[in-house]
Coordinates of N, CA, C and O in Angstrom, one line a residue:
M1 N 83.4 122.5 84.0 CA 84.8 122.3 84.3 C 85.1 122.6 85.9 O 85.8 122.0 86.4
T2 N 84.4 123.7 86.3 CA 84.6 123.9 87.6 C 84.0 122.8 88.7 O 84.7 122.7 89.7
R3 N 83.0 122.1 88.3 CA 82.5 121.1 89.0 C 83.3 119.9 89.1 O 83.6 119.4 90.2
L4 N 84.0 119.7 87.9 CA 85.0 118.6 88.0 C 86.2 119.0 88.9 O 86.7 118.2 89.7
S5 N 86.6 120.2 88.8 CA 87.7 120.6 89.6 C 87.3 120.5 91.1 O 88.2 120.2 91.9
R6 N 86.2 121.0 91.5 CA 85.8 120.9 92.9 C 85.7 119.5 93.4 O 86.1 119.1 94.3
Y7 N 85.2 118.6 92.5 CA 85.0 117.2 92.8 C 86.3 116.5 93.1 O 86.6 115.9 94.1
L8 N 87.2 116.9 92.2 CA 88.7 116.2 92.4 C 89.4 116.8 93.5 O 90.0 116.1 94.4
S9 N 89.2 118.0 93.9 CA 89.7 118.6 95.2 C 89.1 118.1 96.4 O 89.8 117.8 97.4
E10 N 87.8 117.7 96.4 CA 87.2 117.2 97.5 C 87.6 115.6 97.6 O 87.7 115.2 98.8
V11 N 87.7 114.9 96.6 CA 88.3 113.6 96.6 C 89.7 113.6 97.2 O 89.9 112.7 98.0
W12 N 90.5 114.5 96.8 CA 91.9 114.6 97.3 C 91.9 114.8 98.9 O 92.6 114.2 99.6
A13 N 90.9 115.7 99.3 CA 90.8 116.1 100.6 C 90.4 114.9 101.5 O 90.9 114.6 102.6
E14 N 89.5 114.2 101.0 CA 89.0 112.9 101.7 C 90.0 111.8 101.7 O 90.3 111.0 102.7
L15 N 90.9 111.8 100.6 CA 92.1 110.7 100.7 C 93.0 111.1 101.6 O 93.7 110.2 102.3
K16 N 93.3 112.4 101.8 CA 94.2 112.8 102.9 C 93.7 112.3 104.3 O 94.6 112.1 105.2
K17 N 92.5 112.4 104.6 CA 91.9 112.0 105.8 C 91.9 110.5 106.0 O 91.9 110.0 107.2
A18 N 92.0 109.7 105.0 CA 92.0 108.3 105.2 C 93.2 107.7 105.9 O 94.4 108.2 105.8
T19 N 93.1 106.6 106.6 CA 94.2 105.9 107.2 C 94.5 104.7 106.4 O 93.5 103.9 106.0
W20 N 95.6 104.6 105.8 CA 96.0 103.5 105.0 C 96.5 102.3 105.8 O 97.2 102.5 106.8
P21 N 96.4 101.0 105.3 CA 96.8 99.9 106.1 C 98.3 99.6 106.0 O 98.8 98.4 106.0
W22 N 99.1 100.6 106.0 CA 100.7 100.5 106.1 C 101.1 101.7 106.7 O 100.6 102.8 106.7
D23 N 102.3 101.5 107.2 CA 103.0 102.5 107.8 C 104.2 103.0 106.8 O 104.9 102.3 106.4
P24 N 104.0 104.3 106.5 CA 104.9 104.8 105.4 C 106.4 104.9 105.8 O 107.3 105.0 105.0
K25 N 106.7 104.7 107.1 CA 108.0 104.7 107.6 C 108.7 103.4 107.4 O 110.0 103.3 107.4
E26 N 108.0 102.3 107.4 CA 108.5 100.9 107.2 C 109.0 100.7 105.8 O 108.5 101.3 104.9
K27 N 109.9 99.8 105.7 CA 110.5 99.5 104.4 C 110.1 97.9 104.0 O 110.0 97.1 105.0
G28 N 110.0 97.7 102.9 CA 109.9 96.1 102.5 C 108.6 95.6 102.8 O 107.6 96.3 102.8
F29 N 108.5 94.2 103.1 CA 107.2 93.6 103.4 C 106.7 94.1 104.8 O 105.4 94.0 105.0
A30 N 107.5 94.5 105.7 CA 107.0 94.9 107.0 C 106.0 96.1 106.9 O 105.3 96.5 107.7
K31 N 106.2 96.9 105.8 CA 105.4 98.0 105.4 C 104.0 97.7 105.3 O 102.9 98.3 105.8
Y32 N 103.7 96.4 104.8 CA 102.4 95.9 104.5 C 101.8 94.8 105.6 O 101.0 94.0 105.3
K33 N 102.4 95.0 106.9 CA 102.1 94.0 107.8 C 100.6 93.8 108.1 O 99.9 92.8 108.1
E34 N 99.9 95.0 108.3 CA 98.5 95.2 108.6 C 97.7 94.6 107.4 O 96.7 93.8 107.6
L35 N 98.1 94.9 106.2 CA 97.4 94.5 105.1 C 97.4 93.0 104.9 O 96.5 92.3 104.6
T36 N 98.7 92.5 105.2 CA 98.8 90.9 104.9 C 98.1 90.3 106.0 O 97.5 89.2 105.8
D37 N 98.1 90.7 107.3 CA 97.4 90.1 108.4 C 95.8 90.1 108.0 O 95.2 89.1 108.3
A38 N 95.4 91.1 107.5 CA 93.8 91.3 107.3 C 93.6 90.4 106.0 O 92.5 89.6 106.1
T39 N 94.4 90.2 105.1 CA 94.3 89.3 103.9 C 94.2 87.8 104.5 O 93.4 87.0 104.0
I40 N 95.2 87.5 105.4 CA 95.2 86.1 105.9 C 93.8 85.9 106.7 O 93.3 84.9 106.4
V41 N 93.4 86.8 107.4 CA 92.1 86.5 108.2 C 91.0 86.3 107.2 O 90.1 85.4 107.5
V42 N 90.9 87.1 106.2 CA 89.8 86.8 105.2 C 90.0 85.4 104.4 O 89.0 84.8 104.3
F43 N 91.1 85.1 104.1 CA 91.3 83.7 103.4 C 90.8 82.7 104.5 O 90.3 81.7 104.1
V44 N 91.3 82.7 105.7 CA 91.0 81.8 106.8 C 89.4 81.8 106.9 O 88.7 80.6 107.0
A45 N 88.8 83.0 106.9 CA 87.3 83.0 107.1 C 86.6 82.4 105.9 O 85.6 81.7 106.0
M46 N 87.2 82.6 104.7 CA 86.6 82.0 103.5 C 86.7 80.6 103.5 O 85.7 79.8 103.1
I47 N 87.8 79.9 103.9 CA 88.0 78.5 104.0 C 87.0 78.0 105.1 O 86.4 76.9 104.8
L48 N 86.9 78.6 106.3 CA 86.0 78.1 107.2 C 84.5 78.1 106.8 O 83.8 77.1 106.9
L49 N 84.2 79.1 106.2 CA 82.7 79.3 105.6 C 82.6 78.3 104.6 O 81.4 77.7 104.6
S50 N 83.4 78.1 103.6 CA 83.2 77.1 102.6 C 83.0 75.7 103.1 O 82.4 75.0 102.6
G51 N 83.9 75.4 104.1 CA 83.8 74.1 104.8 C 82.4 73.9 105.4 O 81.8 72.8 105.4
F52 N 82.0 74.9 106.1 CA 80.8 74.8 106.9 C 79.6 74.7 105.8 O 78.8 73.7 105.9
V53 N 79.6 75.5 104.8 CA 78.6 75.4 103.6 C 78.6 74.0 103.0 O 77.6 73.3 102.7
G54 N 79.8 73.5 102.7 CA 80.0 72.1 102.1 C 79.5 71.1 102.9 O 78.8 70.2 102.5
F55 N 79.8 71.1 104.2 CA 79.3 70.1 105.2 C 77.8 70.1 105.3 O 77.2 69.1 105.3
F56 N 77.3 71.3 105.4 CA 75.8 71.5 105.6 C 75.1 71.0 104.3 O 74.0 70.3 104.4
D57 N 75.7 71.3 103.1 CA 75.0 70.9 101.9 C 75.2 69.3 101.8 O 74.2 68.6 101.4
F58 N 76.2 68.7 102.2 CA 76.3 67.2 102.3 C 75.3 66.5 103.2 O 74.7 65.7 102.9
V59 N 75.2 67.2 104.4 CA 74.3 66.7 105.3 C 72.8 66.7 104.9 O 72.0 65.8 104.9
L60 N 72.6 67.8 104.2 CA 71.1 67.9 103.7 C 70.8 67.1 102.6 O 69.8 66.5 102.4
R61 N 71.9 66.9 101.7 CA 71.8 65.9 100.6 C 71.4 64.6 101.0 O 70.5 63.9 100.5
M62 N 72.2 64.1 102.0 CA 72.0 62.7 102.6 C 70.7 62.7 103.1 O 69.9 61.6 103.2
F63 N 70.3 63.7 103.9 CA 68.9 63.7 104.6 C 67.8 63.5 103.6 O 67.1 62.8 103.8
F64 N 67.9 64.3 102.6 CA 66.9 64.3 101.5 C 66.9 63.0 100.7 O 65.9 62.4 100.3
R65 N 68.2 62.4 100.5 CA 68.2 61.1 99.7 C 67.7 60.1 100.6 O 67.0 59.1 100.0
A66 N 67.8 60.1 101.9 CA 67.2 59.0 102.7 C 65.7 59.0 102.7 O 65.1 57.9 102.7
F67 N 65.0 60.2 102.5 CA 63.6 60.2 102.4 C 63.1 60.1 101.1 O 61.8 59.6 101.0
T68 N 63.9 60.3 100.1 CA 63.2 60.1 98.6 C 63.6 58.8 97.9 O 63.1 58.4 97.0
T69 N 64.4 58.0 98.5 CA 64.8 56.7 98.1 C 63.9 55.5 98.6 O 63.5 55.5 99.7

């Protein structure tokens, strides 16, 4: 039981050191500005990467089809 208690107190201490992606003084959606901006960046990166992979896959498929037909 003491190990669990020590573990939880250490977790709590580490969580106090963490910087969260929002300002606690802000209200509403402005509170999550950094979080929403980071989410948008991730979605844009996913779209660009999927477009690149799809295009590269299409080009390779056409390339191999030209040599196998």
